[in-house]
């Protein structure tokens, strides 16, 4: 079992930045693959960024955030971060952290993750 707690959400104006944190506890092998997803009202859950830490460090990003968002991992703190820059109103959503024993492909498909946090809201105003 893996427990995930997100923080760092809030309200920001377009063009601003936020950094989300996801603190992970529990089975260390259950955190080999970690990711951020988001879901806006009336839309499907979207993979934002993933990071694979087994045998190296691999990162993948969804097309809409490529070049603006960065995922990172602090092993010592068991925390995954999502640095979000140049935010737009389209980035407004509930952001969720997810974890899995292994990554599959780009690891941006929600069905690949058995463990989820409760989410943190990000609101970007124009």
PDB file of N, CA, C and O in Angstrom, residues 23-74:
ATOM      1  N   UNK A  23       3.625  13.980  -1.064  1.00  0.00           N
ATOM      2  CA  UNK A  23       4.362  13.209  -0.078  1.00  0.00           C
ATOM      3  C   UNK A  23       3.870  11.772  -0.094  1.00  0.00           C
ATOM      4  O   UNK A  23       2.667  11.522   0.036  1.00  0.00           O
ATOM      5  N   UNK A  24       4.805  10.841  -0.268  1.00  0.00           N
ATOM      6  CA  UNK A  24       4.455   9.425  -0.391  1.00  0.00           C
ATOM      7  C   UNK A  24       4.962   8.630   0.796  1.00  0.00           C
ATOM      8  O   UNK A  24       6.110   8.791   1.214  1.00  0.00           O
ATOM      9  N   UNK A  25       4.121   7.775   1.333  1.00  0.00           N
ATOM     10  CA  UNK A  25       4.509   6.868   2.410  1.00  0.00           C
ATOM     11  C   UNK A  25       4.007   5.470   2.072  1.00  0.00           C
ATOM     12  O   UNK A  25       3.141   5.285   1.221  1.00  0.00           O
ATOM     13  N   UNK A  26       4.600   4.478   2.768  1.00  0.00           N
ATOM     14  CA  UNK A  26       4.169   3.106   2.540  1.00  0.00           C
ATOM     15  C   UNK A  26       5.202   2.310   1.774  1.00  0.00           C
ATOM     16  O   UNK A  26       6.398   2.574   1.847  1.00  0.00           O
ATOM     17  N   UNK A  27       4.763   1.330   1.020  1.00  0.00           N
ATOM     18  CA  UNK A  27       5.615   0.399   0.287  1.00  0.00           C
ATOM     19  C   UNK A  27       6.539   1.150  -0.665  1.00  0.00           C
ATOM     20  O   UNK A  27       6.067   1.787  -1.614  1.00  0.00           O
ATOM     21  N   UNK A  28       7.863   1.110  -0.445  1.00  0.00           N
ATOM     22  CA  UNK A  28       8.767   1.861  -1.326  1.00  0.00           C
ATOM     23  C   UNK A  28       8.732   1.377  -2.770  1.00  0.00           C
ATOM     24  O   UNK A  28       8.942   2.176  -3.693  1.00  0.00           O
ATOM     25  N   UNK A  29       8.454   0.081  -2.987  1.00  0.00           N
ATOM     26  CA  UNK A  29       8.414  -0.423  -4.358  1.00  0.00           C
ATOM     27  C   UNK A  29       7.157   0.030  -5.091  1.00  0.00           C
ATOM     28  O   UNK A  29       7.122   0.021  -6.329  1.00  0.00           O
ATOM     29  N   UNK A  30       6.173   0.431  -4.333  1.00  0.00           N
ATOM     30  CA  UNK A  30       4.944   0.924  -4.948  1.00  0.00           C
ATOM     31  C   UNK A  30       5.065   2.317  -5.491  1.00  0.00           C
ATOM     32  O   UNK A  30       4.109   2.862  -6.047  1.00  0.00           O
ATOM     33  N   UNK A  31       6.238   2.924  -5.332  1.00  0.00           N
ATOM     34  CA  UNK A  31       6.462   4.293  -5.781  1.00  0.00           C
ATOM     35  C   UNK A  31       7.503   4.356  -6.892  1.00  0.00           C
ATOM     36  O   UNK A  31       8.060   5.413  -7.164  1.00  0.00           O
ATOM     37  N   UNK A  32       7.793   3.230  -7.546  1.00  0.00           N
ATOM     38  CA  UNK A  32       8.769   3.245  -8.637  1.00  0.00           C
ATOM     39  C   UNK A  32       8.329   4.155  -9.774  1.00  0.00           C
ATOM     40  O   UNK A  32       9.148   4.735 -10.467  1.00  0.00           O
ATOM     41  N   UNK A  33       7.052   4.237  -9.982  1.00  0.00           N
ATOM     42  CA  UNK A  33       6.492   5.085 -11.024  1.00  0.00           C
ATOM     43  C   UNK A  33       5.511   6.046 -10.386  1.00  0.00           C
ATOM     44  O   UNK A  33       4.579   5.611  -9.699  1.00  0.00           O
ATOM     45  N   UNK A  34       5.727   7.334 -10.572  1.00  0.00           N
ATOM     46  CA  UNK A  34       4.840   8.324  -9.991  1.00  0.00           C
ATOM     47  C   UNK A  34       4.458   9.345 -11.050  1.00  0.00           C
ATOM     48  O   UNK A  34       5.223   9.590 -11.996  1.00  0.00           O
ATOM     49  N   UNK A  35       3.298   9.913 -10.886  1.00  0.00           N
ATOM     50  CA  UNK A  35       2.793  10.815 -11.919  1.00  0.00           C
ATOM     51  C   UNK A  35       1.833  11.837 -11.338  1.00  0.00           C
ATOM     52  O   UNK A  35       1.318  11.669 -10.229  1.00  0.00           O
ATOM     53  N   UNK A  36       1.619  12.857 -12.112  1.00  0.00           N
ATOM     54  CA  UNK A  36       0.595  13.858 -11.838  1.00  0.00           C
ATOM     55  C   UNK A  36      -0.460  13.795 -12.939  1.00  0.00           C
ATOM     56  O   UNK A  36      -0.116  13.731 -14.127  1.00  0.00           O
ATOM     57  N   UNK A  37      -1.694  13.836 -12.509  1.00  0.00           N
ATOM     58  CA  UNK A  37      -2.826  13.910 -13.410  1.00  0.00           C
ATOM     59  C   UNK A  37      -3.657  15.136 -13.036  1.00  0.00           C
ATOM     60  O   UNK A  37      -3.504  15.684 -11.941  1.00  0.00           O
ATOM     61  N   UNK A  38      -4.532  15.520 -13.931  1.00  0.00           N
ATOM     62  CA  UNK A  38      -5.444  16.619 -13.609  1.00  0.00           C
ATOM     63  C   UNK A  38      -6.801  16.351 -14.234  1.00  0.00           C
ATOM     64  O   UNK A  38      -6.900  15.635 -15.232  1.00  0.00           O
ATOM     65  N   UNK A  39      -7.805  16.929 -13.618  1.00  0.00           N
ATOM     66  CA  UNK A  39      -9.156  16.781 -14.133  1.00  0.00           C
ATOM     67  C   UNK A  39      -9.921  18.073 -13.923  1.00  0.00           C
ATOM     68  O   UNK A  39     -10.082  18.529 -12.789  1.00  0.00           O
ATOM     69  N   UNK A  40     -10.365  18.645 -15.026  1.00  0.00           N
ATOM     70  CA  UNK A  40     -11.187  19.854 -14.991  1.00  0.00           C
ATOM     71  C   UNK A  40     -12.659  19.445 -15.034  1.00  0.00           C
ATOM     72  O   UNK A  40     -12.987  18.356 -15.517  1.00  0.00           O
ATOM     73  N   UNK A  41     -13.542  20.287 -14.531  1.00  0.00           N
ATOM     74  CA  UNK A  41     -14.968  19.948 -14.550  1.00  0.00           C
ATOM     75  C   UNK A  41     -15.458  19.606 -15.945  1.00  0.00           C
ATOM     76  O   UNK A  41     -15.178  20.333 -16.907  1.00  0.00           O
ATOM     77  N   UNK A  42     -16.137  18.471 -16.061  1.00  0.00           N
ATOM     78  CA  UNK A  42     -16.688  18.065 -17.342  1.00  0.00           C
ATOM     79  C   UNK A  42     -15.695  17.448 -18.301  1.00  0.00           C
ATOM     80  O   UNK A  42     -16.046  17.136 -19.442  1.00  0.00           O
ATOM     81  N   UNK A  43     -14.456  17.260 -17.856  1.00  0.00           N
ATOM     82  CA  UNK A  43     -13.427  16.685 -18.729  1.00  0.00           C
ATOM     83  C   UNK A  43     -12.875  15.406 -18.132  1.00  0.00           C
ATOM     84  O   UNK A  43     -13.001  15.162 -16.927  1.00  0.00           O
ATOM     85  N   UNK A  44     -12.246  14.620 -18.977  1.00  0.00           N
ATOM     86  CA  UNK A  44     -11.634  13.379 -18.510  1.00  0.00           C
ATOM     87  C   UNK A  44     -10.313  13.684 -17.792  1.00  0.00           C
ATOM     88  O   UNK A  44      -9.690  14.721 -18.009  1.00  0.00           O
ATOM     89  N   UNK A  45      -9.928  12.731 -16.950  1.00  0.00           N
ATOM     90  CA  UNK A  45      -8.650  12.879 -16.268  1.00  0.00           C
ATOM     91  C   UNK A  45      -7.518  12.808 -17.287  1.00  0.00           C
ATOM     92  O   UNK A  45      -7.489  11.932 -18.155  1.00  0.00           O
ATOM     93  N   UNK A  46      -6.571  13.721 -17.175  1.00  0.00           N
ATOM     94  CA  UNK A  46      -5.486  13.871 -18.153  1.00  0.00           C
ATOM     95  C   UNK A  46      -4.137  13.649 -17.489  1.00  0.00           C
ATOM     96  O   UNK A  46      -3.873  14.212 -16.410  1.00  0.00           O
ATOM     97  N   UNK A  47      -3.279  12.865 -18.128  1.00  0.00           N
ATOM     98  CA  UNK A  47      -1.929  12.675 -17.618  1.00  0.00           C
ATOM     99  C   UNK A  47      -1.089  13.910 -17.879  1.00  0.00           C
ATOM    100  O   UNK A  47      -1.024  14.383 -19.013  1.00  0.00           O
ATOM    101  N   UNK A  48      -0.452  14.430 -16.851  1.00  0.00           N
ATOM    102  CA  UNK A  48       0.332  15.661 -16.962  1.00  0.00           C
ATOM    103  C   UNK A  48       1.819  15.354 -17.065  1.00  0.00           C
ATOM    104  O   UNK A  48       2.501  15.839 -17.969  1.00  0.00           O
ATOM    105  N   UNK A  49       2.316  14.552 -16.123  1.00  0.00           N
ATOM    106  CA  UNK A  49       3.747  14.242 -16.106  1.00  0.00           C
ATOM    107  C   UNK A  49       3.969  12.972 -15.310  1.00  0.00           C
ATOM    108  O   UNK A  49       3.239  12.698 -14.358  1.00  0.00           O
ATOM    109  N   UNK A  50       4.980  12.210 -15.697  1.00  0.00           N
ATOM    110  CA  UNK A  50       5.319  10.993 -14.967  1.00  0.00           C
ATOM    111  C   UNK A  50       6.822  10.917 -14.799  1.00  0.00           C
ATOM    112  O   UNK A  50       7.586  11.500 -15.577  1.00  0.00           O
ATOM    113  N   UNK A  51       7.221  10.170 -13.766  1.00  0.00           N
ATOM    114  CA  UNK A  51       8.638   9.991 -13.504  1.00  0.00           C
ATOM    115  C   UNK A  51       8.863   8.565 -13.027  1.00  0.00           C
ATOM    116  O   UNK A  51       8.135   8.050 -12.181  1.00  0.00           O
ATOM    117  N   UNK A  52       9.872   7.919 -13.620  1.00  0.00           N
ATOM    118  CA  UNK A  52      10.196   6.548 -13.298  1.00  0.00           C
ATOM    119  C   UNK A  52      11.568   6.515 -12.670  1.00  0.00           C
ATOM    120  O   UNK A  52      12.530   7.023 -13.238  1.00  0.00           O
ATOM    121  N   UNK A  53      11.645   5.939 -11.491  1.00  0.00           N
ATOM    122  CA  UNK A  53      12.898   6.001 -10.752  1.00  0.00           C
ATOM    123  C   UNK A  53      13.618   4.659 -10.671  1.00  0.00           C
ATOM    124  O   UNK A  53      14.681   4.584 -10.086  1.00  0.00           O
ATOM    125  N   UNK A  54      13.079   3.609 -11.248  1.00  0.00           N
ATOM    126  CA  UNK A  54      13.730   2.314 -11.172  1.00  0.00           C
ATOM    127  C   UNK A  54      14.810   2.172 -12.227  1.00  0.00           C
ATOM    128  O   UNK A  54      14.530   2.151 -13.418  1.00  0.00           O
ATOM    129  N   UNK A  55      16.087   2.047 -11.808  1.00  0.00           N
ATOM    130  CA  UNK A  55      17.161   1.857 -12.774  1.00  0.00           C
ATOM    131  C   UNK A  55      17.461   3.074 -13.612  1.00  0.00           C
ATOM    132  O   UNK A  55      17.980   2.962 -14.725  1.00  0.00           O
ATOM    133  N   UNK A  56      17.159   4.219 -13.124  1.00  0.00           N
ATOM    134  CA  UNK A  56      17.420   5.444 -13.889  1.00  0.00           C
ATOM    135  C   UNK A  56      16.357   6.468 -13.584  1.00  0.00           C
ATOM    136  O   UNK A  56      15.568   6.292 -12.670  1.00  0.00           O
ATOM    137  N   UNK A  57      16.330   7.554 -14.319  1.00  0.00           N
ATOM    138  CA  UNK A  57      15.333   8.592 -14.092  1.00  0.00           C
ATOM    139  C   UNK A  57      14.746   8.974 -15.439  1.00  0.00           C
ATOM    140  O   UNK A  57      15.433   9.548 -16.277  1.00  0.00           O
ATOM    141  N   UNK A  58      13.511   8.618 -15.663  1.00  0.00           N
ATOM    142  CA  UNK A  58      12.854   8.925 -16.916  1.00  0.00           C
ATOM    143  C   UNK A  58      11.636   9.798 -16.637  1.00  0.00           C
ATOM    144  O   UNK A  58      10.890   9.551 -15.707  1.00  0.00           O
ATOM    145  N   UNK A  59      11.449  10.781 -17.471  1.00  0.00           N
ATOM    146  CA  UNK A  59      10.325  11.687 -17.322  1.00  0.00           C
ATOM    147  C   UNK A  59       9.531  11.766 -18.620  1.00  0.00           C
ATOM    148  O   UNK A  59      10.115  11.755 -19.703  1.00  0.00           O
ATOM    149  N   UNK A  60       8.221  11.874 -18.504  1.00  0.00           N
ATOM    150  CA  UNK A  60       7.348  12.052 -19.654  1.00  0.00           C
ATOM    151  C   UNK A  60       6.356  13.164 -19.331  1.00  0.00           C
ATOM    152  O   UNK A  60       5.943  13.315 -18.186  1.00  0.00           O
ATOM    153  N   UNK A  61       5.963  13.898 -20.372  1.00  0.00           N
ATOM    154  CA  UNK A  61       5.040  15.007 -20.184  1.00  0.00           C
ATOM    155  C   UNK A  61       3.917  14.948 -21.199  1.00  0.00           C
ATOM    156  O   UNK A  61       4.116  14.549 -22.354  1.00  0.00           O
ATOM    157  N   UNK A  62       2.732  15.368 -20.755  1.00  0.00           N
ATOM    158  CA  UNK A  62       1.641  15.525 -21.686  1.00  0.00           C
ATOM    159  C   UNK A  62       1.923  16.690 -22.617  1.00  0.00           C
ATOM    160  O   UNK A  62       2.612  17.642 -22.243  1.00  0.00           O
ATOM    161  N   UNK A  63       1.362  16.619 -23.833  1.00  0.00           N
ATOM    162  CA  UNK A  63       1.669  17.614 -24.840  1.00  0.00           C
ATOM    163  C   UNK A  63       1.310  19.025 -24.451  1.00  0.00           C
ATOM    164  O   UNK A  63       1.990  19.981 -24.836  1.00  0.00           O
ATOM    165  N   UNK A  64       0.249  19.187 -23.673  1.00  0.00           N
ATOM    166  CA  UNK A  64      -0.220  20.526 -23.342  1.00  0.00           C
ATOM    167  C   UNK A  64       0.654  21.226 -22.296  1.00  0.00           C
ATOM    168  O   UNK A  64       0.527  22.439 -22.110  1.00  0.00           O
ATOM    169  N   UNK A  65       1.530  20.479 -21.627  1.00  0.00           N
ATOM    170  CA  UNK A  65       2.358  21.098 -20.583  1.00  0.00           C
ATOM    171  C   UNK A  65       3.843  21.024 -20.905  1.00  0.00           C
ATOM    172  O   UNK A  65       4.671  21.567 -20.163  1.00  0.00           O
ATOM    173  N   UNK A  66       4.188  20.352 -21.994  1.00  0.00           N
ATOM    174  CA  UNK A  66       5.589  20.212 -22.385  1.00  0.00           C
ATOM    175  C   UNK A  66       6.255  21.579 -22.462  1.00  0.00           C
ATOM    176  O   UNK A  66       5.743  22.500 -23.086  1.00  0.00           O
ATOM    177  N   UNK A  67       7.393  21.706 -21.799  1.00  0.00           N
ATOM    178  CA  UNK A  67       8.128  22.958 -21.813  1.00  0.00           C
ATOM    179  C   UNK A  67       7.712  23.952 -20.745  1.00  0.00           C
ATOM    180  O   UNK A  67       8.405  24.947 -20.520  1.00  0.00           O
ATOM    181  N   UNK A  68       6.592  23.702 -20.084  1.00  0.00           N
ATOM    182  CA  UNK A  68       6.130  24.625 -19.036  1.00  0.00           C
ATOM    183  C   UNK A  68       6.162  23.987 -17.648  1.00  0.00           C
ATOM    184  O   UNK A  68       6.374  24.678 -16.652  1.00  0.00           O
ATOM    185  N   UNK A  69       5.933  22.690 -17.580  1.00  0.00           N
ATOM    186  CA  UNK A  69       5.891  21.969 -16.310  1.00  0.00           C
ATOM    187  C   UNK A  69       7.122  21.087 -16.189  1.00  0.00           C
ATOM    188  O   UNK A  69       7.665  20.613 -17.199  1.00  0.00           O
ATOM    189  N   UNK A  70       7.528  20.845 -14.937  1.00  0.00           N
ATOM    190  CA  UNK A  70       8.660  19.961 -14.692  1.00  0.00           C
ATOM    191  C   UNK A  70       8.373  19.096 -13.466  1.00  0.00           C
ATOM    192  O   UNK A  70       8.001  19.617 -12.413  1.00  0.00           O
ATOM    193  N   UNK A  71       8.550  17.785 -13.635  1.00  0.00           N
ATOM    194  CA  UNK A  71       8.355  16.853 -12.532  1.00  0.00           C
ATOM    195  C   UNK A  71       9.716  16.473 -11.970  1.00  0.00           C
ATOM    196  O   UNK A  71      10.683  16.295 -12.721  1.00  0.00           O
ATOM    197  N   UNK A  72       9.797  16.370 -10.656  1.00  0.00           N
ATOM    198  CA  UNK A  72      11.048  15.992 -10.021  1.00  0.00           C
ATOM    199  C   UNK A  72      10.761  15.176  -8.773  1.00  0.00           C
ATOM    200  O   UNK A  72       9.633  15.152  -8.273  1.00  0.00           O
ATOM    201  N   UNK A  73      11.818  14.516  -8.297  1.00  0.00           N
ATOM    202  CA  UNK A  73      11.675  13.620  -7.160  1.00  0.00           C
ATOM    203  C   UNK A  73      12.765  13.897  -6.143  1.00  0.00           C
ATOM    204  O   UNK A  73      13.942  13.996  -6.507  1.00  0.00           O
ATOM    205  N   UNK A  74      12.367  14.008  -4.893  1.00  0.00           N
ATOM    206  CA  UNK A  74      13.323  14.075  -3.792  1.00  0.00           C
ATOM    207  C   UNK A  74      13.244  12.740  -3.056  1.00  0.00           C
ATOM    208  O   UNK A  74      12.325  12.515  -2.278  1.00  0.00           O
TER     209      UNK A  74
END
